[in-house]
CSV table of C-alpha atoms in Angstrom, one decimal:
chain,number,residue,atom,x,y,z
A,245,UNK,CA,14.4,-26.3,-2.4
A,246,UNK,CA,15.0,-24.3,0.2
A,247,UNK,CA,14.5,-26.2,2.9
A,248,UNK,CA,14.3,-23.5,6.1
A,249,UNK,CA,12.0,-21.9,4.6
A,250,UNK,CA,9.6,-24.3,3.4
A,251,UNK,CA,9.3,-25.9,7.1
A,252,UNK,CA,8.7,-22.1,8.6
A,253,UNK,CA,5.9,-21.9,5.8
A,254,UNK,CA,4.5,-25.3,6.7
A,255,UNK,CA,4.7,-23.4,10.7
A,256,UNK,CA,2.7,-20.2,9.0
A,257,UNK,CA,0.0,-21.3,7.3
A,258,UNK,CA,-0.2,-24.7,9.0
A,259,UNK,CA,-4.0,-26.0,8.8
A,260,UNK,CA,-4.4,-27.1,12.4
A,261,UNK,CA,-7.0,-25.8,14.5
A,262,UNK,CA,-5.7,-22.4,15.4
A,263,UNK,CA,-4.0,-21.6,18.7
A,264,UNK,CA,-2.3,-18.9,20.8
A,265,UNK,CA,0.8,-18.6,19.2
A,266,UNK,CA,-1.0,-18.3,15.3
A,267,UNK,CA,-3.1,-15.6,17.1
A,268,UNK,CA,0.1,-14.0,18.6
A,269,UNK,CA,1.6,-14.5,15.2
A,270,UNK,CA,-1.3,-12.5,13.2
A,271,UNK,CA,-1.5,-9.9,15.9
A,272,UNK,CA,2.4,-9.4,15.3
A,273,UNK,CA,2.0,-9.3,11.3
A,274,UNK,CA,-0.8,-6.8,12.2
A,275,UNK,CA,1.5,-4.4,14.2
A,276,UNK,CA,3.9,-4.6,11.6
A,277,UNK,CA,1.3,-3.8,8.8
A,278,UNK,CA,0.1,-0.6,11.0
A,279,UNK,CA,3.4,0.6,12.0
A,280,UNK,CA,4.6,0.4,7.7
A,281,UNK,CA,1.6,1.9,6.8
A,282,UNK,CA,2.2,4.9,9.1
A,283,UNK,CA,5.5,5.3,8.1
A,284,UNK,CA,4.8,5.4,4.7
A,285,UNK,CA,1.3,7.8,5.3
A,286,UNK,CA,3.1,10.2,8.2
A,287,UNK,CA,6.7,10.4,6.0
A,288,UNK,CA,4.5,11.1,2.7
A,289,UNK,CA,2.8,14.2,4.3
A,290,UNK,CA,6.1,16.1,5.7
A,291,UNK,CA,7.2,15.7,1.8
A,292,UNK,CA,4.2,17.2,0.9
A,293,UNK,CA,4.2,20.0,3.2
A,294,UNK,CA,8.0,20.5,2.2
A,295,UNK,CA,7.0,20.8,-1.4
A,296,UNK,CA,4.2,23.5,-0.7
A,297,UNK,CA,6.4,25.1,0.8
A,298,UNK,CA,9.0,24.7,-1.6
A,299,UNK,CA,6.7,26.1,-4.4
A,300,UNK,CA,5.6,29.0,-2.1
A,301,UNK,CA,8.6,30.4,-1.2
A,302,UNK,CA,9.9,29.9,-4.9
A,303,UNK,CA,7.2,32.3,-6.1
A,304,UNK,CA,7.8,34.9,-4.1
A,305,UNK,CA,11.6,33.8,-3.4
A,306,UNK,CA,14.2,34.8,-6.1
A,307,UNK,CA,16.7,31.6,-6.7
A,308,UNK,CA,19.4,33.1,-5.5
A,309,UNK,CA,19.4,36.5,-3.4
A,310,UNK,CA,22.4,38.5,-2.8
A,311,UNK,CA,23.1,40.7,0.6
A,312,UNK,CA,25.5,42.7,1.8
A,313,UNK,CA,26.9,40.8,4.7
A,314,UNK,CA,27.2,43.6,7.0
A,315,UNK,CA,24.5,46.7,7.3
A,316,UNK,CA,21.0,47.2,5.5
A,317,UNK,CA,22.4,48.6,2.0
A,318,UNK,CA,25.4,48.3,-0.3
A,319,UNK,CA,26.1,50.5,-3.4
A,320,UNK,CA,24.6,48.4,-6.8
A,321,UNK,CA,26.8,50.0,-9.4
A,322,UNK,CA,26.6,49.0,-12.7
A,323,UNK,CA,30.3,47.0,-13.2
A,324,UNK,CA,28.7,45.0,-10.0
A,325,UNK,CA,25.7,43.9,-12.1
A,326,UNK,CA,27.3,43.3,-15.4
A,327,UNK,CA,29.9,40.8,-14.2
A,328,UNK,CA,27.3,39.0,-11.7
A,329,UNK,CA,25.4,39.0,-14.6
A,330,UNK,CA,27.8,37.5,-16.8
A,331,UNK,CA,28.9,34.3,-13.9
A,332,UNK,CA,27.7,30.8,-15.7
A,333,UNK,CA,24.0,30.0,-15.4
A,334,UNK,CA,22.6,33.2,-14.2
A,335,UNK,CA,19.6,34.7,-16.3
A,336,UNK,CA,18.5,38.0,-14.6
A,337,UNK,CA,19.6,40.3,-12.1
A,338,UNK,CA,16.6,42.1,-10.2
A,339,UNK,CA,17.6,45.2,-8.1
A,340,UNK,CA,15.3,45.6,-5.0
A,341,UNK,CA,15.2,48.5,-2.6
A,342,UNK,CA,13.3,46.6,0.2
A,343,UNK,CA,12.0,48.2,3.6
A,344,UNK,CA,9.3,49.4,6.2
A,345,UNK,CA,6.8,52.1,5.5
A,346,UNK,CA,3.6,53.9,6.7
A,347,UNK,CA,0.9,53.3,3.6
A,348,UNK,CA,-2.4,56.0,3.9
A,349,UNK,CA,-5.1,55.1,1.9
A,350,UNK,CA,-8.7,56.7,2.4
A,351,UNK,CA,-8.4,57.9,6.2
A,352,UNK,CA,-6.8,54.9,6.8
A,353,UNK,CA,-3.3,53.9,7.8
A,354,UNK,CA,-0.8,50.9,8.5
A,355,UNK,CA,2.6,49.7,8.1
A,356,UNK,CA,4.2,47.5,5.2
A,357,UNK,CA,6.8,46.8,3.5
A,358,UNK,CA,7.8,48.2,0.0
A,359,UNK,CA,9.8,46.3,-2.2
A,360,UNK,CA,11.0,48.0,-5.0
A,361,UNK,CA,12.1,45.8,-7.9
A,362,UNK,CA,13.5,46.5,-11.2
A,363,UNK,CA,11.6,46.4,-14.6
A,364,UNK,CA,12.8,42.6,-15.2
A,365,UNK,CA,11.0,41.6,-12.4
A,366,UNK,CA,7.7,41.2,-14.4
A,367,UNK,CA,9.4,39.2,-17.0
A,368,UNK,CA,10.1,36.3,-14.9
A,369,UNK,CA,6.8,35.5,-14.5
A,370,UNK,CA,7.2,34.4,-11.0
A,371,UNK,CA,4.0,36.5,-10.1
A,372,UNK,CA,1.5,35.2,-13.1
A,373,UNK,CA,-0.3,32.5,-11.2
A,374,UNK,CA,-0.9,35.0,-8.4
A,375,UNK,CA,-2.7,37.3,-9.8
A,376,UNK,CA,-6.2,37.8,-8.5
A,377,UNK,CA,-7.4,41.6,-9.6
A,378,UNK,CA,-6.1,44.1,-11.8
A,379,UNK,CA,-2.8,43.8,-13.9
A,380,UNK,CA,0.6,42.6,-13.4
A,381,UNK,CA,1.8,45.7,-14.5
A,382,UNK,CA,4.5,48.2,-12.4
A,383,UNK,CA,3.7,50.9,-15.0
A,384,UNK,CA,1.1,52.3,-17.1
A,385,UNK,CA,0.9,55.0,-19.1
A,386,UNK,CA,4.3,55.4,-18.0
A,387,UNK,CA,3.1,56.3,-14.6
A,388,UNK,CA,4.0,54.3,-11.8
A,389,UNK,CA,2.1,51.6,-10.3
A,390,UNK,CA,1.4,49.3,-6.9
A,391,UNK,CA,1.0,45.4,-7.1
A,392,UNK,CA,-0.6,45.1,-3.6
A,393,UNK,CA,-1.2,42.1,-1.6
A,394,UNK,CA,-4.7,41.2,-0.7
A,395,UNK,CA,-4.5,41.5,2.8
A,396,UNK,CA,-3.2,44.9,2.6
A,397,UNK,CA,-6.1,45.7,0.1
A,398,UNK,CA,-8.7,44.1,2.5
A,399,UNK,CA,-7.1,46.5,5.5
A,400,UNK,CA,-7.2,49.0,3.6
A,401,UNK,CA,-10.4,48.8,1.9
A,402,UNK,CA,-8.9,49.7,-1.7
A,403,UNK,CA,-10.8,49.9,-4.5
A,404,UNK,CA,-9.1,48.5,-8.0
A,405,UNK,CA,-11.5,50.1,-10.0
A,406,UNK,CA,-10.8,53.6,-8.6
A,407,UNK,CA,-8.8,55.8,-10.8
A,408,UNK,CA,-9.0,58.7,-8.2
A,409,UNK,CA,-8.1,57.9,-4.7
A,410,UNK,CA,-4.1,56.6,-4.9
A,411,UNK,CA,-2.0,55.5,-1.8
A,412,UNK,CA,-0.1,57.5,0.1
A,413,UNK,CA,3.2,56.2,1.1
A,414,UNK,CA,5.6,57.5,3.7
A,415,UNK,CA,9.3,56.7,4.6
A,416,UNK,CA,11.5,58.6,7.4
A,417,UNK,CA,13.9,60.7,6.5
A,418,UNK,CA,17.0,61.5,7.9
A,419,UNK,CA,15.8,64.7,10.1
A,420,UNK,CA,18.5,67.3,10.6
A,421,UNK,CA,18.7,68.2,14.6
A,422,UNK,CA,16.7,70.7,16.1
A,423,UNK,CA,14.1,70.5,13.3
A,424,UNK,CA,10.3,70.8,14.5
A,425,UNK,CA,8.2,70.5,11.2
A,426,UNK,CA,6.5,67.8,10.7
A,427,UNK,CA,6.6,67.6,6.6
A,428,UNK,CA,10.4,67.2,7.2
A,429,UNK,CA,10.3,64.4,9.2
A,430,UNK,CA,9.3,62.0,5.8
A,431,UNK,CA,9.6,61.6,2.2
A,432,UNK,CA,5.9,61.0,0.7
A,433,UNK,CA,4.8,60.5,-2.6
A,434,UNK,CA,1.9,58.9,-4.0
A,435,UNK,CA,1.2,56.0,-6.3
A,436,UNK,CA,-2.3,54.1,-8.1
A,437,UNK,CA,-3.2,50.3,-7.2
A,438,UNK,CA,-2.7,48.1,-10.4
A,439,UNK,CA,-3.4,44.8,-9.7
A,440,UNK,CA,-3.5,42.4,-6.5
A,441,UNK,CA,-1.7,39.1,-5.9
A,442,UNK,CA,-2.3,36.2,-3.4
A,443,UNK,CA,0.2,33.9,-2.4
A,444,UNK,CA,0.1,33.7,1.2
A,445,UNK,CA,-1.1,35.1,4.5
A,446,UNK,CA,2.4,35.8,5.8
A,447,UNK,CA,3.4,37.8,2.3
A,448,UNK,CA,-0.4,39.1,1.0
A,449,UNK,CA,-0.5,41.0,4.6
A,450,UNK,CA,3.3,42.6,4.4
A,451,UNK,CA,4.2,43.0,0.7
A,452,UNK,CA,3.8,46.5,-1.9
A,453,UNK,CA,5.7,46.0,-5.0
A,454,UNK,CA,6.4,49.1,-6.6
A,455,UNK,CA,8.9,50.4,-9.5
A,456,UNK,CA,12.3,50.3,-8.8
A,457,UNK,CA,12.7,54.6,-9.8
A,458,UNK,CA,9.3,55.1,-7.1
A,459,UNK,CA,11.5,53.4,-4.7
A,460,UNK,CA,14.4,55.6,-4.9
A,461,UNK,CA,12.6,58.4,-4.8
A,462,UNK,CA,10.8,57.7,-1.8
A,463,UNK,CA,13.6,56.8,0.4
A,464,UNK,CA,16.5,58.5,-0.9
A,465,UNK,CA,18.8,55.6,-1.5
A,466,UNK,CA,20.3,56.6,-4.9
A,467,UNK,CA,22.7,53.9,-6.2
A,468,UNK,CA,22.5,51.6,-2.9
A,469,UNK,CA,20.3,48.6,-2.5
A,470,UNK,CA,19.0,46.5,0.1
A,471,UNK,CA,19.3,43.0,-2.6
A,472,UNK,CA,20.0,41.7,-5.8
A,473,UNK,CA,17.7,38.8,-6.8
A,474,UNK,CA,18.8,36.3,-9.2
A,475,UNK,CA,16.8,34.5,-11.8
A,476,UNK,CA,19.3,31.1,-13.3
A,477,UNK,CA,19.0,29.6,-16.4
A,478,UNK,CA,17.5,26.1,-17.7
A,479,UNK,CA,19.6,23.3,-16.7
A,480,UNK,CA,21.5,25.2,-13.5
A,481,UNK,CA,20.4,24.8,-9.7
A,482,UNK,CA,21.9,27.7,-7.0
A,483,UNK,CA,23.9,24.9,-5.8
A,484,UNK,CA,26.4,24.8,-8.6
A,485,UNK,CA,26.1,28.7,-9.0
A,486,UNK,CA,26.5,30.1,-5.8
A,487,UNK,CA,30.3,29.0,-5.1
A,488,UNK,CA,31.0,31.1,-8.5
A,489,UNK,CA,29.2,33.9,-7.1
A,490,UNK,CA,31.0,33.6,-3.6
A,491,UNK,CA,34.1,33.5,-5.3
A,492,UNK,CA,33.2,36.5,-7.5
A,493,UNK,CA,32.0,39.0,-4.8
A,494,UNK,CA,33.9,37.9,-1.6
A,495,UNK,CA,33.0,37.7,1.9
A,496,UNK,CA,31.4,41.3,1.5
A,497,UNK,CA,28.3,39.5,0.7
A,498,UNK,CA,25.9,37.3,1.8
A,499,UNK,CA,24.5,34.7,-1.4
A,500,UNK,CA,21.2,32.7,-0.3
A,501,UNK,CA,19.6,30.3,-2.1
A,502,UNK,CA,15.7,29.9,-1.5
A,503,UNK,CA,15.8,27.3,0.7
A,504,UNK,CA,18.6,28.9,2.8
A,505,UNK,CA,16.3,32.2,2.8
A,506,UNK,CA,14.0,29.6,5.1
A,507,UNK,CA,16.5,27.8,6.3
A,508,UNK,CA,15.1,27.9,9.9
A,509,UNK,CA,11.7,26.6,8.5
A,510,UNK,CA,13.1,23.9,6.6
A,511,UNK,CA,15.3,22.7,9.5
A,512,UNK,CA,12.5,22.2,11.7
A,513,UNK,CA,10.5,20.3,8.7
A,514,UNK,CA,13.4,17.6,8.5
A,515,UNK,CA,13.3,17.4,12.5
A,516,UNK,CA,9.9,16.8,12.5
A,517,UNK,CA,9.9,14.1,9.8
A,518,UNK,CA,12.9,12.8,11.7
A,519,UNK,CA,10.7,12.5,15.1
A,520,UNK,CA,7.9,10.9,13.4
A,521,UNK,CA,9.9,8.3,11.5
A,522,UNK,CA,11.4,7.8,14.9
A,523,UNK,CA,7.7,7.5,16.7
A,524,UNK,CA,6.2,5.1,14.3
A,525,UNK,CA,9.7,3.0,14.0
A,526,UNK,CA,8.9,2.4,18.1
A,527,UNK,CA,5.0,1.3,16.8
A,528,UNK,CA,7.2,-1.9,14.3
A,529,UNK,CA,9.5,-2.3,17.2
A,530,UNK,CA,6.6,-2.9,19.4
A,531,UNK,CA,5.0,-5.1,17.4
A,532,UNK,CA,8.4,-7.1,16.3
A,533,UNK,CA,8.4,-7.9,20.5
A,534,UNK,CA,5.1,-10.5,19.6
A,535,UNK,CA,7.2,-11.6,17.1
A,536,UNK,CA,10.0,-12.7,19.6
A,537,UNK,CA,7.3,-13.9,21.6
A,538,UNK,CA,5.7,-16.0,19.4
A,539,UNK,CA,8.7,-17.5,18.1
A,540,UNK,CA,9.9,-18.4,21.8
A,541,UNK,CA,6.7,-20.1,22.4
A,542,UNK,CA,6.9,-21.9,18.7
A,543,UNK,CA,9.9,-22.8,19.9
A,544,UNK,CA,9.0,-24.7,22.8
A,545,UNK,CA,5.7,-26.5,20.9
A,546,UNK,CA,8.2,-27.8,18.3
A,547,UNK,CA,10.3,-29.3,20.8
A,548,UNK,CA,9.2,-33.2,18.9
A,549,UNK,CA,9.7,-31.4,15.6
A,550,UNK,CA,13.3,-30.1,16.4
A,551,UNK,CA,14.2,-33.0,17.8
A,552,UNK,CA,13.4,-35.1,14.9
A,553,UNK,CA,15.5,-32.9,12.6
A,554,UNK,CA,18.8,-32.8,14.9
A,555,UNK,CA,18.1,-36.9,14.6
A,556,UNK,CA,18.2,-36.6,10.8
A,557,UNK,CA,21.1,-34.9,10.6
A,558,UNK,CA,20.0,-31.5,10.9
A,559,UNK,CA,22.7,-28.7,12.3
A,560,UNK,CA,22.4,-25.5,14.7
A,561,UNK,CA,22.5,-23.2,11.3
A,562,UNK,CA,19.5,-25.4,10.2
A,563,UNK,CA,17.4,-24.5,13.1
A,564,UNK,CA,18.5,-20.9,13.6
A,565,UNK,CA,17.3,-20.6,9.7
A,566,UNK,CA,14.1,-22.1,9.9
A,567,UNK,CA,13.2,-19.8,12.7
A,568,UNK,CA,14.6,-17.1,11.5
A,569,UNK,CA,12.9,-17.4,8.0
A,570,UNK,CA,9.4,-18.1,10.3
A,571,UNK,CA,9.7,-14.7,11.8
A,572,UNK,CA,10.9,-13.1,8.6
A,573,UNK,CA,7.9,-14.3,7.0
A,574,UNK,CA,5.9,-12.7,9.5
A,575,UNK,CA,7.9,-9.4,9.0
A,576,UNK,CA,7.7,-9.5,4.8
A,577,UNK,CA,4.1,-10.1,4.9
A,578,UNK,CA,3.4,-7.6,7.5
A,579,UNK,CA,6.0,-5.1,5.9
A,580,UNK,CA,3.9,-5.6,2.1
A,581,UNK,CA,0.8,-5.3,3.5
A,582,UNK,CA,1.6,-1.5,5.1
A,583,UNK,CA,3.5,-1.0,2.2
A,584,UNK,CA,0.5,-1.4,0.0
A,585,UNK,CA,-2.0,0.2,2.0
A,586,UNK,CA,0.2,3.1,3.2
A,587,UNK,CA,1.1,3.9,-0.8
A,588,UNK,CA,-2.6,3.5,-1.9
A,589,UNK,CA,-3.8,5.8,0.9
A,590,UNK,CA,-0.7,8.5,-0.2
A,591,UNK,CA,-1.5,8.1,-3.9
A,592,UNK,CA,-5.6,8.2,-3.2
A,593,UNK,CA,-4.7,11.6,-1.1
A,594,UNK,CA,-2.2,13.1,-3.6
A,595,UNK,CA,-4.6,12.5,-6.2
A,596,UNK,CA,-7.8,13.2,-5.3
A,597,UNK,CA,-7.6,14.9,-1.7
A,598,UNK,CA,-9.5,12.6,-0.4
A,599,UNK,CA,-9.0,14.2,3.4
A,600,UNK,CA,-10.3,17.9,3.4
A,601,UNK,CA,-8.1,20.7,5.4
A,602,UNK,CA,-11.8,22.0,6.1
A,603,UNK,CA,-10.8,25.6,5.9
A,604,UNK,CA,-11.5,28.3,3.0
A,605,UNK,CA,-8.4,30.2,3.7
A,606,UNK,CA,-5.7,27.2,3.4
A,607,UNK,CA,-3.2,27.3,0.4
A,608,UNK,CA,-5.0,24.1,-0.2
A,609,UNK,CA,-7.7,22.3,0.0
A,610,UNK,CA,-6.6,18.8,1.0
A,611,UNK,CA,-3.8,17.8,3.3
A,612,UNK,CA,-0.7,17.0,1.5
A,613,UNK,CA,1.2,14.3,0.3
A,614,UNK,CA,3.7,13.4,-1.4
A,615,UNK,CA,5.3,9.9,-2.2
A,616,UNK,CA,9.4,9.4,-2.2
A,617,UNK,CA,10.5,6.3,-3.5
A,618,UNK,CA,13.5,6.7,-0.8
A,619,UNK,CA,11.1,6.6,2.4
A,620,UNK,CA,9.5,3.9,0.8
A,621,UNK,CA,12.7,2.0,0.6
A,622,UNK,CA,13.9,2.5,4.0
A,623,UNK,CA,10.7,2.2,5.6
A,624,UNK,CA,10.9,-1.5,4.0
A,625,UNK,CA,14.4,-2.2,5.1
A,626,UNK,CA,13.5,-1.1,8.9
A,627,UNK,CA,10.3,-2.7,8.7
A,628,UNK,CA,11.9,-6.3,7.9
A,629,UNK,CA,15.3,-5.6,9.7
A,630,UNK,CA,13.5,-5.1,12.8
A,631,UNK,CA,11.4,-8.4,12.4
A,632,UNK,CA,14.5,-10.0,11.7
A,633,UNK,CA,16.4,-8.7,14.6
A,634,UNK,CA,13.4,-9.6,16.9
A,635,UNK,CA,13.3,-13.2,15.3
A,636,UNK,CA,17.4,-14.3,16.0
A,637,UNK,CA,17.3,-14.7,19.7
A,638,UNK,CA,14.4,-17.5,19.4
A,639,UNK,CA,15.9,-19.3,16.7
A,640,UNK,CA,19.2,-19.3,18.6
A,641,UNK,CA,17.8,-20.4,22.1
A,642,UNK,CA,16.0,-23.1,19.8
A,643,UNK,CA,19.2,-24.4,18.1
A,644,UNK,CA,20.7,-25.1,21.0
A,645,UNK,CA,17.5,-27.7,22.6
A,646,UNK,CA,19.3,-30.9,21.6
A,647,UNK,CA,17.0,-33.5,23.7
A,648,UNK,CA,15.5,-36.3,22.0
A,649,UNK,CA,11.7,-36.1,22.3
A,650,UNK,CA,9.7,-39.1,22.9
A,651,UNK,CA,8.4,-41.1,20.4
């Protein structure tokens, strides 16, 4: 039997009429309880924003894009493509011409950005669940054509079912001095809307995605290109394929994986979690100070108690355990109770979004969560470290009251 322990649970759940330090005691399990729980709830919803954002960005995002690490362009030959193509891992190579232009469309003008992307870009189906209007064609008919997003189609005002009226798309050329016509001072040429996608506010009111050929036309940029986007293969992660691709290409190019395409975005998403993890570790902190409190104050009613056990033989490691294992106790049950309810409110939530964003135009309808084991587990530790941190200096002012009560 384990004999600390059974006395501090003879202290816990002791049947005597209730008095200030039980009440200080529950209070104390209480904080801890709240504190886990919103741990476990606040943690749980920055990894569920993460992973939105995760699965947005890797829509739109290719795995791996390569730059050129100084200026807008580089020149995309074909020996450069073959033997990226043939590094370890990677599936597809996507050329993209990607920049700025003036769009007209029925009277009606603004500025976007084109993005020009090779025929294989379809065929990685990063766009199928996207969707919303027309086809997820670039051409028909072997004519060119315009995957648009929907905010520029609602600034706009295009039509998808009008074969007639097609978008007129401008980019500046590079105007020789002392020239005074207008028509010279941009490349135009003219291409139909085939289908609309939706991903995300930021993308839906910016993006054009046109043929990679329409591209080069329009702005003139023959064999250079603003990107290469790289699709990998099952089973590889751009992790373990980008320092092949480094080492391949040199420091003439910049290689980004998707999260490092956002890597400002995600950095602040890890400080934020970090804050909050800090703020709510304060909250079990706070409530581990009733804890020391209590256990002072247990200390001193237990004065008969302890000096019975020091008569029978009992040791400064004795006491220091019993108290110890009374505030632990306090901690554990606290800790499992915020566990519990903290993991049933993430799971109810992930599940079932059972609290509404309350707004049409989210990406989603409920507020995010998502569950990690590892928060869980270090939310635990902390949780009972803490109480056990709080709970030494009682049980060590305790061991060392070695008066003989009376009798």
């Amino acid at each position: 039997m384990n004999l600390p322990l059974f006395i501090a649970r003879k202290y816990f759940v002791s049947k005597k009429k209730k008095n200030f330090i039980n009440i200080i005691s529950i209070i104390s399990m209480v904080g801890v309880a709240v504190g886990t729980m919103a741990l476990i709830i606040g943690l749980s919803f920055f990894n569920g924003l993460e992973d939105i954002l995760r699965n947005l960005y890797g829509t739109f995002d290719s795995q791996i894009k390569v730059e050129a690490s100084k200026g807008k362009s580089f020149v995309a030959n074909k020996s450069l493509i073959d033997s990226i193509a043939a590094v370890p891992g990677v599936s597809t190579v996507s050329e993209v011409i990607e920049d700025f232009v003036l769009i007209s469309y029925n009277d009606t003008d603004m500025v976007a950005k084109i993005k020009g992307v090779s025929d294989n870009f379809i065929s990685n189906h990063r766009f199928d669940e996207h969707l919303v209007q027309g086809e997820l064609l670039l051409k028909k008919d072997n004519a060119p054509r315009a995957i648009i997003g929907r905010g520029i189609q609602y600034a706009l005002s295009i039509s998808a079912n009008n074969d007639f009226l097609a978008l007129q798309l401008h980019y500046p050329k590079n105007v020789n001095p002392g020239s005074l016509s207008p028509s010279s001072y941009f490349n135009k040429q003219s291409i139909m809307p085939g289908g609309f996608f939706a991903i995300e506010k930021q993308y839906d009111e910016t993006y054009i995605f046109v043929p990679l050929d329409f591209a080069v036309a329009l702005t003139e940029f023959g064999n250079k290109r603003t990107s290469l986007e790289l699709q990998l293969k099952e089973g590889f992660t751009p992790e373990t394929v980008k320092p092949a691709l480094q080492k391949l290409l040199g420091n003439q190019f910049k290689i980004q994986t998707s999260e490092e395409q956002h890597s400002d975005l995600f950095k602040i998403l890890k400080w934020e979690k970090f804050f909050v993890f800090l703020t709510f570790s304060f909250i079990v902190a706070i409530a581990s100070f009733n804890i020391f409190f209590s256990l002072s104050m247990l200390a001193l009613e237990k004065k008969r108690d302890v000096a019975i056990l020091y008569a029978l033989g009992a040791t400064d490691k004795l006491i220091r355990r019993i108290f110890v294992s009374e505030g632990a106790l306090i901690g554990l049950i606290g800790a499992s109770i915020g566990l519990v309810l903290g993991l049933t409110l993430s799971y109810l939530q992930q599940q079932f979004g059972v609290v509404s964003l309350g707004m049409q135009s989210s990406i989603v309808d409920a507020y995010p969560v998502l569950i990690d084991p590892l928060d869980v587990a270090v939310t635990a530790v902390l949780s009972i470290l803490v109480t056990l941190l709080a709970s030494y200096r009682p049980a060590y002012l305790a061991s060392k009251s070695k008066f003989i009560a009376d009798l």
